[in-house]
Structure formats: structure tokens, C-alpha cells
PDB file of C-alpha atoms in Angstrom:
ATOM      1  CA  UNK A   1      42.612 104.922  96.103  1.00  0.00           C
ATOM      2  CA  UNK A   2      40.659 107.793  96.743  1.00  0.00           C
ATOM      3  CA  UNK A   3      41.712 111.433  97.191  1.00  0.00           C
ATOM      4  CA  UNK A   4      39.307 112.825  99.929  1.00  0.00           C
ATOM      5  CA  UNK A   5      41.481 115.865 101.001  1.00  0.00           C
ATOM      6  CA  UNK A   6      41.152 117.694  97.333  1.00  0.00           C
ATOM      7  CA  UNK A   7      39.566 120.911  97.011  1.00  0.00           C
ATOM      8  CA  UNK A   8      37.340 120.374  93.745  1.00  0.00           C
ATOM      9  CA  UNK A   9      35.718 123.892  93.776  1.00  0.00           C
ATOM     10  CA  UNK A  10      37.174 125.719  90.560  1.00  0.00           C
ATOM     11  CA  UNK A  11      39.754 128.488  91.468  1.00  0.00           C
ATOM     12  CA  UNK A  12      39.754 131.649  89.795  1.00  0.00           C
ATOM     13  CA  UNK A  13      42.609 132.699  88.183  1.00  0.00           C
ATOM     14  CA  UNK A  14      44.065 135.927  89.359  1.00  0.00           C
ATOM     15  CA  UNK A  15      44.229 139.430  87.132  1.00  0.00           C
ATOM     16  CA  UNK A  16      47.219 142.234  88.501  1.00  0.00           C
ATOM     17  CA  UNK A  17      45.014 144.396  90.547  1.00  0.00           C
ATOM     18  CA  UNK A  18      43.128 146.958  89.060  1.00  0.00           C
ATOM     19  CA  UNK A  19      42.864 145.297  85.995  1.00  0.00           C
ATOM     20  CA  UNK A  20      39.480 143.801  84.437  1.00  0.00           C
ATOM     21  CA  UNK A  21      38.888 141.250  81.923  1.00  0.00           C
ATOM     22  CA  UNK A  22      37.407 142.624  79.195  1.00  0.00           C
ATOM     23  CA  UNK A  23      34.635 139.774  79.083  1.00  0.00           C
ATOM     24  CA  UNK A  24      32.258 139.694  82.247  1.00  0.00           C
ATOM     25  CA  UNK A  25      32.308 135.417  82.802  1.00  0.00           C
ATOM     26  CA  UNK A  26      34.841 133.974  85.064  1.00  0.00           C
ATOM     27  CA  UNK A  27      38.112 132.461  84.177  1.00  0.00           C
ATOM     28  CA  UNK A  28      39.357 129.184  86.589  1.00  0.00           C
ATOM     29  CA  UNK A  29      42.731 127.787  87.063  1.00  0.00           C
ATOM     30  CA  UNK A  30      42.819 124.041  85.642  1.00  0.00           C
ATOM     31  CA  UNK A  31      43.819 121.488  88.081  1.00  0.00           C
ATOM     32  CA  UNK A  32      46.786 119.911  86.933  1.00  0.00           C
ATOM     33  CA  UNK A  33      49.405 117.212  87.557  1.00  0.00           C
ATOM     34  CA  UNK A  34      53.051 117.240  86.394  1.00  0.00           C
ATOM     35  CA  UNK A  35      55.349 114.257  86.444  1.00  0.00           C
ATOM     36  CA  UNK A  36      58.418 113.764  85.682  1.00  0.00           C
ATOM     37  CA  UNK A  37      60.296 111.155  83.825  1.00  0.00           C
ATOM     38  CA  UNK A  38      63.625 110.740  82.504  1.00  0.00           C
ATOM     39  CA  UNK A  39      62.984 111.684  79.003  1.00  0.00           C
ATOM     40  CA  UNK A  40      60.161 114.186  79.525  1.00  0.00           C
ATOM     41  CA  UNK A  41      58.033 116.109  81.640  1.00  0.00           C
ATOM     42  CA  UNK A  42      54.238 115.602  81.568  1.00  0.00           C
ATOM     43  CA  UNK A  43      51.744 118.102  82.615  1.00  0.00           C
ATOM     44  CA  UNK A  44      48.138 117.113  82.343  1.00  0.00           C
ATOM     45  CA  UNK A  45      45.448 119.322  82.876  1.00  0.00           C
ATOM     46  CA  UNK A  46      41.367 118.910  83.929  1.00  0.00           C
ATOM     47  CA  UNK A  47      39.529 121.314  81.106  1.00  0.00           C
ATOM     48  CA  UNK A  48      36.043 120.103  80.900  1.00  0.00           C
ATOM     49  CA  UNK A  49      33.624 121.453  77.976  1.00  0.00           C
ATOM     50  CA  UNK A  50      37.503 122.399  76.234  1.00  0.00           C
ATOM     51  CA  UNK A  51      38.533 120.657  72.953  1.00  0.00           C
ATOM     52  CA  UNK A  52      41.050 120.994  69.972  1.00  0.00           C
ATOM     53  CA  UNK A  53      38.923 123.564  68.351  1.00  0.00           C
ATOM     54  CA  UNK A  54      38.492 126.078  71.401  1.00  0.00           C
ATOM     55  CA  UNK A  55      42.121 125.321  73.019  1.00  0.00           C
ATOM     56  CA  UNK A  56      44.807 127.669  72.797  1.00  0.00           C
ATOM     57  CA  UNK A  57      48.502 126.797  74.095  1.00  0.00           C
ATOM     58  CA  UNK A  58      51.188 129.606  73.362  1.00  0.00           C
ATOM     59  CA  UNK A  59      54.962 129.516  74.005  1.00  0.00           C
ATOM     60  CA  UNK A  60      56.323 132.590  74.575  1.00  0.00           C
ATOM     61  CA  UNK A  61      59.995 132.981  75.616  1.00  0.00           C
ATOM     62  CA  UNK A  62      59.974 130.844  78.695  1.00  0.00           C
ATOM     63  CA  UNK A  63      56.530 131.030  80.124  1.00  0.00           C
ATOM     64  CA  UNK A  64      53.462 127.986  78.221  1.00  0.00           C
ATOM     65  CA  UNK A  65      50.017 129.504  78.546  1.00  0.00           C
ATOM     66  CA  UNK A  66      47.079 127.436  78.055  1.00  0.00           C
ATOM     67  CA  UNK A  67      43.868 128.661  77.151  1.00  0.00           C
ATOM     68  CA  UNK A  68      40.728 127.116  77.105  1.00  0.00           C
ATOM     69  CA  UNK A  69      37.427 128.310  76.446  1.00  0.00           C
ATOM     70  CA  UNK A  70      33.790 126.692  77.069  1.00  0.00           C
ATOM     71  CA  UNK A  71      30.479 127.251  75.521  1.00  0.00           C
ATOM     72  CA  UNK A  72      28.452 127.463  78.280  1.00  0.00           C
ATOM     73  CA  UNK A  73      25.666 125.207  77.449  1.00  0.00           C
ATOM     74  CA  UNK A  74      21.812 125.874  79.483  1.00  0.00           C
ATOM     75  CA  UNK A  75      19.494 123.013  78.588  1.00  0.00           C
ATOM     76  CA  UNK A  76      16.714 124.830  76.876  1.00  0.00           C
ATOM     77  CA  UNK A  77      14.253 126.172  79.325  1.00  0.00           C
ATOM     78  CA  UNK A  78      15.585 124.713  82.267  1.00  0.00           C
ATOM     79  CA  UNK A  79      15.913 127.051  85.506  1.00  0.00           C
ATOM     80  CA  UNK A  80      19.689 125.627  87.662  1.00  0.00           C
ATOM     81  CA  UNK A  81      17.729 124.274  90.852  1.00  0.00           C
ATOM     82  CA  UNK A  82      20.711 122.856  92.565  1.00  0.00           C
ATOM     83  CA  UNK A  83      24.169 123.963  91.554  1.00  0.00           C
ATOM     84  CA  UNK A  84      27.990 122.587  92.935  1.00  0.00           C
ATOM     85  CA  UNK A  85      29.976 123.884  90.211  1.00  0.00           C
ATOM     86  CA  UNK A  86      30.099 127.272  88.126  1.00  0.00           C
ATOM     87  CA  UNK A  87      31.204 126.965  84.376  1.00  0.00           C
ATOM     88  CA  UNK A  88      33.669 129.479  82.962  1.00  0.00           C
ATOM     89  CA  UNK A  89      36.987 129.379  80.304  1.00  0.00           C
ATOM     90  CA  UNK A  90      40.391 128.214  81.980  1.00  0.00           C
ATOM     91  CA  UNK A  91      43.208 129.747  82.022  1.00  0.00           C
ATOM     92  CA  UNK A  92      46.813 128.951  83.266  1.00  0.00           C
ATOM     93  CA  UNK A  93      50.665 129.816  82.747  1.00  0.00           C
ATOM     94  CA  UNK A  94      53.619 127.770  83.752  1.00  0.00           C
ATOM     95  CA  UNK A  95      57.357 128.691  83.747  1.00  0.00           C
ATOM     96  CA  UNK A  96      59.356 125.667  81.424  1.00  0.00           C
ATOM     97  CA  UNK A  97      63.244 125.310  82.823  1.00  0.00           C
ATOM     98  CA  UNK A  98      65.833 124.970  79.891  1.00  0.00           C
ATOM     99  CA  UNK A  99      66.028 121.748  80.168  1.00  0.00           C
ATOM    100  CA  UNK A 100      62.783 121.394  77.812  1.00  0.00           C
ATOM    101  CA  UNK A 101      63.085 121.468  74.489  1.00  0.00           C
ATOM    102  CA  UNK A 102      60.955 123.563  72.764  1.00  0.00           C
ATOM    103  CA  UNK A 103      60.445 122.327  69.630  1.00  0.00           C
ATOM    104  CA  UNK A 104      58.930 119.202  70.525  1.00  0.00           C
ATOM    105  CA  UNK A 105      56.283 120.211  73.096  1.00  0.00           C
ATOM    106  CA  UNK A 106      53.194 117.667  71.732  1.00  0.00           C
ATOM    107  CA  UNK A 107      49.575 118.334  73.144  1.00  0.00           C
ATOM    108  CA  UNK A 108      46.762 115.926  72.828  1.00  0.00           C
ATOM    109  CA  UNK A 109      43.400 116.645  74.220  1.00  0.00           C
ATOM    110  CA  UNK A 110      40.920 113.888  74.699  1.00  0.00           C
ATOM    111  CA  UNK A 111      37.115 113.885  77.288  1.00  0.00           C
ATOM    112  CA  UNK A 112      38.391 117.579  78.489  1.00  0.00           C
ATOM    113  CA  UNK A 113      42.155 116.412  79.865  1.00  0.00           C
ATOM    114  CA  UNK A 114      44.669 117.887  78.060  1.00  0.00           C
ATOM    115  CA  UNK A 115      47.874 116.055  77.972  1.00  0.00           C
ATOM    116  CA  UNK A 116      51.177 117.994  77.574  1.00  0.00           C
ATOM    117  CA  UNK A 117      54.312 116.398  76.465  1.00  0.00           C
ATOM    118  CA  UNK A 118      57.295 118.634  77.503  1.00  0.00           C
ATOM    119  CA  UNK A 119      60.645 116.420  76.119  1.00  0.00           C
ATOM    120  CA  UNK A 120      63.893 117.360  77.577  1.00  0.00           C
ATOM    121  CA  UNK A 121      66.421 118.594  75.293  1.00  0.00           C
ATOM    122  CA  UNK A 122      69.063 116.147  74.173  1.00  0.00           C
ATOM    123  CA  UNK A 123      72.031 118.418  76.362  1.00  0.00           C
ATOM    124  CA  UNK A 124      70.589 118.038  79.215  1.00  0.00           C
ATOM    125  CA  UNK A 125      69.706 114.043  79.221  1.00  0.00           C
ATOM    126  CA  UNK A 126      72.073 112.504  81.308  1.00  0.00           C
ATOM    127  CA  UNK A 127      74.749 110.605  79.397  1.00  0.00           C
ATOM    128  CA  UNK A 128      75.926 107.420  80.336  1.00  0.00           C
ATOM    129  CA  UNK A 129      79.420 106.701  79.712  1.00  0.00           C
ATOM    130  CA  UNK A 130      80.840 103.544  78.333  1.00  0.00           C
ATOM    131  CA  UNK A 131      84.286 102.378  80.066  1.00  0.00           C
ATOM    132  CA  UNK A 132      86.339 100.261  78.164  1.00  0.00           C
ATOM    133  CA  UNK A 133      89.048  98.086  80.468  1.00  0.00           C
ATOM    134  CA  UNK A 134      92.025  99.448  79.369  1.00  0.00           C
TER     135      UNK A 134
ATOM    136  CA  UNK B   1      19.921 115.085  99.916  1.00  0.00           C
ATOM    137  CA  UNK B   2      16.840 116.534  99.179  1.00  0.00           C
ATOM    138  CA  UNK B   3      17.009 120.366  96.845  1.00  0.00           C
ATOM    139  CA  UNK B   4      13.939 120.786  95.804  1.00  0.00           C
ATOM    140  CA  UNK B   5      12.519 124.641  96.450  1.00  0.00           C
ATOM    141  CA  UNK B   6       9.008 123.398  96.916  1.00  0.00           C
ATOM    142  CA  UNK B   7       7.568 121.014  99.208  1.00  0.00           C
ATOM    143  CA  UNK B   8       4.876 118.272  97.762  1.00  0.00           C
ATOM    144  CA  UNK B   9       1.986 120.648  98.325  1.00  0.00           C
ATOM    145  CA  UNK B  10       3.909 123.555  96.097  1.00  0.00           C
ATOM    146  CA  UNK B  11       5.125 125.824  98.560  1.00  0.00           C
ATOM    147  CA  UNK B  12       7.959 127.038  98.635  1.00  0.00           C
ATOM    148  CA  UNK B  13      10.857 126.484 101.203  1.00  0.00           C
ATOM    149  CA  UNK B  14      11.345 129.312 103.243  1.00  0.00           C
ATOM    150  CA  UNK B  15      14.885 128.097 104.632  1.00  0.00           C
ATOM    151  CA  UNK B  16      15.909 127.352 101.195  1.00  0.00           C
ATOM    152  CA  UNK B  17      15.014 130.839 100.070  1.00  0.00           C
ATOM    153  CA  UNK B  18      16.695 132.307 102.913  1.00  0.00           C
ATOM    154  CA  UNK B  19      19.920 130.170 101.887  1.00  0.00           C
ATOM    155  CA  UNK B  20      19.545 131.346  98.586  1.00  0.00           C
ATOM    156  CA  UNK B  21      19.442 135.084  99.639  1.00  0.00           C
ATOM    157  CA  UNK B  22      22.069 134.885 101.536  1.00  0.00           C
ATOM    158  CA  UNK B  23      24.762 133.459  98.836  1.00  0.00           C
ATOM    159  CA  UNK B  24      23.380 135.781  96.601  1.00  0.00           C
ATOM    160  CA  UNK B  25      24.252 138.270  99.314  1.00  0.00           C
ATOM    161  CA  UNK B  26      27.826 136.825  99.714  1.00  0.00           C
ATOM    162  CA  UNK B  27      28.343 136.890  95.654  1.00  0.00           C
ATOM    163  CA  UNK B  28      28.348 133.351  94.930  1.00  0.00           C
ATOM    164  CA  UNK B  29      26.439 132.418  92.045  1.00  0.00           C
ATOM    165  CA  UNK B  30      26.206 129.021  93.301  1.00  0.00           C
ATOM    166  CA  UNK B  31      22.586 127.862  94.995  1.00  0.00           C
ATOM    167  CA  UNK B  32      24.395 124.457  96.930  1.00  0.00           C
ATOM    168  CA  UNK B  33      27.668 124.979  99.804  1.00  0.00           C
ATOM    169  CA  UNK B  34      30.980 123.460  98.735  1.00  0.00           C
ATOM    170  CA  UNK B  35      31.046 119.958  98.696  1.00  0.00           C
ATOM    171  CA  UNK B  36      34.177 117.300  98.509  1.00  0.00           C
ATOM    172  CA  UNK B  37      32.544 115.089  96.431  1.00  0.00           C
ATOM    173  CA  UNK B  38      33.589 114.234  93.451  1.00  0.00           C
ATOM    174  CA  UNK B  39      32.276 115.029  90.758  1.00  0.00           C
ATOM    175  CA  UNK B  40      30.330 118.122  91.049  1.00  0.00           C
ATOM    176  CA  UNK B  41      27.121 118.576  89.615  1.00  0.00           C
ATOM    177  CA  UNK B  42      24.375 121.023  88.632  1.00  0.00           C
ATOM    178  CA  UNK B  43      20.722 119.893  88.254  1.00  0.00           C
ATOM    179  CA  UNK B  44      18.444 121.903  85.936  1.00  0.00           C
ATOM    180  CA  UNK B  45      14.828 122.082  86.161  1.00  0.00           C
ATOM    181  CA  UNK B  46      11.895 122.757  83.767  1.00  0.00           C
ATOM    182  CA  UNK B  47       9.100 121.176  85.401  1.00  0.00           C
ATOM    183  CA  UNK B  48       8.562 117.898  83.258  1.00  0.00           C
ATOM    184  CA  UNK B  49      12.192 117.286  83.140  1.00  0.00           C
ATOM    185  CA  UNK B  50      15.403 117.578  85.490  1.00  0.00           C
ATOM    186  CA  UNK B  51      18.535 117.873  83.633  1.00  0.00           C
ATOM    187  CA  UNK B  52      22.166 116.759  85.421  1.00  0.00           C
ATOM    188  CA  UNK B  53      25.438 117.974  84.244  1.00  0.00           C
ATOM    189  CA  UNK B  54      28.667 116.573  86.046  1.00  0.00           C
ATOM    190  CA  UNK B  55      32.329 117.362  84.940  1.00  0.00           C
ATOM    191  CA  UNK B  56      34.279 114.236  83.993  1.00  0.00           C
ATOM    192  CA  UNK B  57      37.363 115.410  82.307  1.00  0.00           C
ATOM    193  CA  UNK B  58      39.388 112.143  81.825  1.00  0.00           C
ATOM    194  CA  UNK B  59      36.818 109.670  82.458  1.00  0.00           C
ATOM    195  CA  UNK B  60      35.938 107.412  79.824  1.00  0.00           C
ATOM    196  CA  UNK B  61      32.231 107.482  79.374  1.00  0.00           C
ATOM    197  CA  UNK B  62      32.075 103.704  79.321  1.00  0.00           C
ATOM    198  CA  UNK B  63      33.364 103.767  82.558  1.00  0.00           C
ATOM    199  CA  UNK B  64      30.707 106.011  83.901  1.00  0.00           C
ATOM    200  CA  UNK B  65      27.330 104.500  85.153  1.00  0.00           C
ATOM    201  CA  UNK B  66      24.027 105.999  85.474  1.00  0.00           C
ATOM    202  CA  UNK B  67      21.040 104.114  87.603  1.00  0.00           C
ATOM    203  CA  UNK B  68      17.558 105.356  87.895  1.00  0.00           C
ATOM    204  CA  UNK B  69      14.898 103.776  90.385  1.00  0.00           C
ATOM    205  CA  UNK B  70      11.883 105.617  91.335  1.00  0.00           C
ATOM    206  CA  UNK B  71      12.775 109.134  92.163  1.00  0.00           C
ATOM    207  CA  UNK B  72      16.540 108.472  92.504  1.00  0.00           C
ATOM    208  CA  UNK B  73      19.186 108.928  89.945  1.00  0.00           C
ATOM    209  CA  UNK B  74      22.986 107.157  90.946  1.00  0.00           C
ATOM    210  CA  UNK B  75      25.948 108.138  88.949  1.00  0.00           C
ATOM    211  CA  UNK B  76      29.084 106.062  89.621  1.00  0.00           C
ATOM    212  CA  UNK B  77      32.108 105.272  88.433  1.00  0.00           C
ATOM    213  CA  UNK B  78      36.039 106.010  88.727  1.00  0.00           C
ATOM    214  CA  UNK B  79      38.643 108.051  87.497  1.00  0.00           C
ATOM    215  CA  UNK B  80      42.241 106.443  87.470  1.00  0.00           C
ATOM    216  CA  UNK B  81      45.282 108.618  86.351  1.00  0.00           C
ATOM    217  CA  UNK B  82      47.277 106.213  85.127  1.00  0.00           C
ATOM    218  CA  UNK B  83      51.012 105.162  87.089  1.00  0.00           C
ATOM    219  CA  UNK B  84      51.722 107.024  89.881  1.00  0.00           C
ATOM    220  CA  UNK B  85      55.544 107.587  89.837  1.00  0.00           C
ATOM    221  CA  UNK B  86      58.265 107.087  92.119  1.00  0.00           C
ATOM    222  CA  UNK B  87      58.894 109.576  94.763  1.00  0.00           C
ATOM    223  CA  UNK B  88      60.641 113.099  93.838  1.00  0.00           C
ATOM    224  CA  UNK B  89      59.569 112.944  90.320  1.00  0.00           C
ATOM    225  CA  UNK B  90      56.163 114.337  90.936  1.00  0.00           C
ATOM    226  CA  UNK B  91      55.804 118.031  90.774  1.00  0.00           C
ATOM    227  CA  UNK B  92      52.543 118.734  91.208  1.00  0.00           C
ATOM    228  CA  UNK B  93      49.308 116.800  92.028  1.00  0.00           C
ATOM    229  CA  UNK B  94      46.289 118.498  91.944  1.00  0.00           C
ATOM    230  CA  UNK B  95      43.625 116.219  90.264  1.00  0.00           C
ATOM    231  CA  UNK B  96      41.308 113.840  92.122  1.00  0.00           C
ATOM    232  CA  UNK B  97      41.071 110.036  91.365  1.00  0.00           C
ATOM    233  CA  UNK B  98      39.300 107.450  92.645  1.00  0.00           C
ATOM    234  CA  UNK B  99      35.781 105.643  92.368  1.00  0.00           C
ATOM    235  CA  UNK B 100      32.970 107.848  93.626  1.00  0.00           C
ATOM    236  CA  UNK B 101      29.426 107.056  93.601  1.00  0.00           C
ATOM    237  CA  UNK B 102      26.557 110.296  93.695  1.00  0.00           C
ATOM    238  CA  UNK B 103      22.887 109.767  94.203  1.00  0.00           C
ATOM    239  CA  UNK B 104      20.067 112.120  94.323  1.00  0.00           C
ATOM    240  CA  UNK B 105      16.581 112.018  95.048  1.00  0.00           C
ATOM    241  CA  UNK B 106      14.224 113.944  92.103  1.00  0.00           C
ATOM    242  CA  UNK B 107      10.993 115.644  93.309  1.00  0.00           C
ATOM    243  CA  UNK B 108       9.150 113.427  90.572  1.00  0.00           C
ATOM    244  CA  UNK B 109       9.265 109.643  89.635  1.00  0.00           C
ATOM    245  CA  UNK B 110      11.386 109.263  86.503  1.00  0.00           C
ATOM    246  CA  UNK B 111      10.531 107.123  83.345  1.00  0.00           C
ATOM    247  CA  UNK B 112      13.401 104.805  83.257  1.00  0.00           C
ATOM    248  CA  UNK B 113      13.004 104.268  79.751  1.00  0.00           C
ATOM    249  CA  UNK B 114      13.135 107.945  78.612  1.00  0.00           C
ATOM    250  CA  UNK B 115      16.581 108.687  80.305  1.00  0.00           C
ATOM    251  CA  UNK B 116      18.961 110.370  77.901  1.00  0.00           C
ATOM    252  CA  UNK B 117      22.507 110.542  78.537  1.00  0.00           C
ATOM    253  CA  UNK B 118      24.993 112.526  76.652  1.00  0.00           C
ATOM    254  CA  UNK B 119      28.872 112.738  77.126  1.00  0.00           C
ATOM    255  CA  UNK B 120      30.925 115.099  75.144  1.00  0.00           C
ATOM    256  CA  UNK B 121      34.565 117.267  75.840  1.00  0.00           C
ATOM    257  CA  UNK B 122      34.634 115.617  79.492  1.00  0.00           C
ATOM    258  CA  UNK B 123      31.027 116.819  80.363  1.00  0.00           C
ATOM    259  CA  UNK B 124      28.196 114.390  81.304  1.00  0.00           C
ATOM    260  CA  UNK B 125      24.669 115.921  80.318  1.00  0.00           C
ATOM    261  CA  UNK B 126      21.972 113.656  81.738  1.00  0.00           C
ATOM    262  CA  UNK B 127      18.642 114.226  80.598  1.00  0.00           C
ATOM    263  CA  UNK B 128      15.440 112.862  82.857  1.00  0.00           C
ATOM    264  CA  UNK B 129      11.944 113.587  82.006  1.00  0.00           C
ATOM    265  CA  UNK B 130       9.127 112.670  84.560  1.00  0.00           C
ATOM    266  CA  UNK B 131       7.126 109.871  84.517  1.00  0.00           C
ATOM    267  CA  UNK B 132       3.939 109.768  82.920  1.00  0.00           C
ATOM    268  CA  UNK B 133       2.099 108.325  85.506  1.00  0.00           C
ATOM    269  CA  UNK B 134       3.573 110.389  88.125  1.00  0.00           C
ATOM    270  CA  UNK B 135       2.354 113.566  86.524  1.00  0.00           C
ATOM    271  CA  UNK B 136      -0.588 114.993  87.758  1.00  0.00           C
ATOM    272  CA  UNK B 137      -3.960 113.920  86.446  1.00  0.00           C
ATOM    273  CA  UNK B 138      -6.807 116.609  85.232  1.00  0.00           C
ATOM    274  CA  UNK B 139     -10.041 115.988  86.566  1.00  0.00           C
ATOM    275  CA  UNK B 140     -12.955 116.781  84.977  1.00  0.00           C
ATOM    276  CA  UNK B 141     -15.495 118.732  86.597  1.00  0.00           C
ATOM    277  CA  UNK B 142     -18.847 117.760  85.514  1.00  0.00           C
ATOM    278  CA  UNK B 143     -21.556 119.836  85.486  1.00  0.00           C
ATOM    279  CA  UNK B 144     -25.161 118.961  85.628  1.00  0.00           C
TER     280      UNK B 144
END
């Protein structure tokens, strides 16, 4: 299986107009994927040159925010003759429903994917009741 | 593909630096158009020595291959993201997957046995110095 149809060129992610960054390099959305499964919600995330020590992941209220950054990394004395792909820190927010609960959010990052386990808060599992024959 | 600035005799490409003035016009800081192949890459020069980086987030470096022969260097390989699930439990799909297979041609001969690969935090950094018996040979100039 082969996706041919994906745009792999980083997108940048977006500041409210009129507003700079305070640091001049670029910041790209991660590509992600989200699935989800009866027990939890996974979201994982494509953050190359990103790991444990230089990712950031805050819950605040209702809204995750994962940050990553990367050490941009020249070999020494090499000019970039050919380039495809620009090399910046990641950024990306997502909006968690109720349903997750918050307390056990686990995050495992491993070859630049992040993996983000969103559980879903005992209330909301669906509950299967037993009948007993009367 | 061919991206080297200069021809075999040294000079330089005037299309290519054309090209290059004119993303540099349109505020891209890239030097090649978009391409849909995955995964992208960036070759660095420093004459003796071409250096390829490639983004691999996911892939597990023993699953990545590297092949050199003469002035070509192959990188293939595949990226699987585990069980795809059942319809309406997928939110979002963004990341690629598949087995894809990159080659490019070098503007010098490489020495196979000098080729340095490195693979750390999802980023492949392959290193490839030139061959010594491609470089080119100093001739003395006797005098009499």
C-alpha cells in the first residue's frame, strides 16, 4: 500500500495576524494520524530530529499542545546543493472532547513519531449490561 | 535526476542559476520544486564529500537500505503504520506509508567502502566521500 496522493511538503503553522514569533526559523504543523478505539484514542505524530529531551506536550483546560523543537544540524562545511525539505521546530494544538480522561494521557516518543495515548474516561465507556432471566 | 550546479568541465549551469534566482525571488528557501516522493531529502556538498539527509520519523533504521554503485546512491525501504482500523474510527490520516525507493546520481564516483550512515531522532544522515581514484590527478610540470 502506498499513499501517492499525500502532500509531504511541511506546512507552516499559522500565527493570528499581525503577530510574529519572536524567533526568526519556521515552525511546521506535524502530520498526524488519530484513531480511535474503544478504550482510547491514539494520535501519532511525524516529528523528525524531536526527542524526549526537546519535546514539550502541555494540557491546558481542554486544548493538548505539542511542541517540538530541532537542532538544526549543517554537516560541517557542506554548502545544501539540492534541497526537498526545510527543517524547522513543530508545533500543533488539538481540542480533547470530555470523553478523555486527563489524567492518564501517556506519550512515548521513539525515531521522531510521537505516540499519544488519550484513554477515555471510565463514564463515558459504554457499559454492557448483564440480564439475568427472571 | 541530475542537480549538480556545474557541468563536468566546471561551469556553471545557467538554467539552474536562473531556477535558483527565481525561488529565491518567490521566498522559498528551497533550491529543488515540490516533489511527492517520499521521503524528502537534502544533499549537502563540500567538494570531496556529498552529504544526504532524509526524514524517516517511524522507520526503523534496520528497515532502511542504502546502495551505492558508481556515482549512484539508492535509499529504499518502507514505512508501515501498523493496523489500519475499521471504518468511522479513523479521525484523521495524514501520514504517508508505503515502500519507496530514491536514487540519485552524484557528480563524483563514490568509495563504497567509506560510506557512513547515521540514523538518529527519525533523521537519516548519509555521509559519502568521493572516490580516490575519481579525484583529479596533479600533474607535474617538468621543467628542463
Amino acid at each position: 500500500m502506498t499513499d501517492t496522493n499525500k502532500d509531504l511538503v511541511k506546512k507552516e503553522a499559522g500565527v493570528p495576524e499581525g503577530v510574529d514569533r519572536t524567533k526568526p526559523r519556521k515552525v511546521f504543523k506535524p502530520d498526524v494520524d488519530i484513531i480511535e478505539e474503544k478504550e482510547e484514542t491514539v494520535l501519532t505524530a511525524d516529528l523528525p530530529g524531536v526527542d524526549e529531551k526537546s519535546l514539550d506536550i502541555t494540557l491546558e483546560k481542554n486544548v493538548i499542545t505539542i511542541r517540538g523543537r530541532v537542532e538544526t544540524e549543517i554537516p560541517a562545511g557542506c554548502r545544501l546543493a539540492y534541497g526537498e525539505y526545510e527543517v524547522g521546530d513543530y508545533e500543533r494544538a488539538f481540542s480533547l472532547s470530555d470523553e478523555v480522561d486527563k489524567e492518564k494521557i501517556q506519550a512515548t516518543i521513539k525515531n521522531g513519531e510521537l505516540k499519544l495515548v488519550l484513554p477515555k474516561a471510565t463514564a463515558v465507556k459504554a457499559r454492557k449490561i448483564a440480564i439475568t432471566a427472571a | 535526476m541530475v542537480w549538480t550546479d556545474f557541468d563536468r568541465f566546471g561551469f556553471p549551469d545557467p538554467w539552474r542559476a536562473l531556477d535558483r534566482l527565481n525561488r529565491a525571488v518567490s521566498g522559498s528557501g528551497l533550491l529543488a520544486p515540490s516533489t511527492s516522493e517520499f521521503p524528502l531529502v537534502n544533499v549537502w556538498m563540500d567538494g570531496d564529500r556529498a552529504v544526504v539527509t532524509t526524514e524517516l520519523p517511524g522507520v526503523d533504521p534496520k528497515d532502511v537500505d542504502i546502495s551505492v554503485a558508481g556515482k549512484t546512491v539508492t535509499l529504499r525501504g518502507a514505512r508501515s503504520l501498523g493496523d489500519a482500523c475499521k471504518e468511522g474510527c479513523e479521525h484523521r490520516h495524514e501520514r504517508w506509508s508505503g515502500n519507496f525507493s530514491r536514487s540519485f546520481d552524484l557528480p563524483f564516483v563514490i568509495d563504497q567502502n567509506k560510506v557512513d550512515a547515521k540514523f538518529s531522532k527519525g533523521v537519516l544522515h548519509v555521509t559519502l566521500p568521493r572516490a580516490e581514484s575519481d579525484k583529479p590527478r596533479k600533474i607535474a610540470i617538468k621543467t628542463e
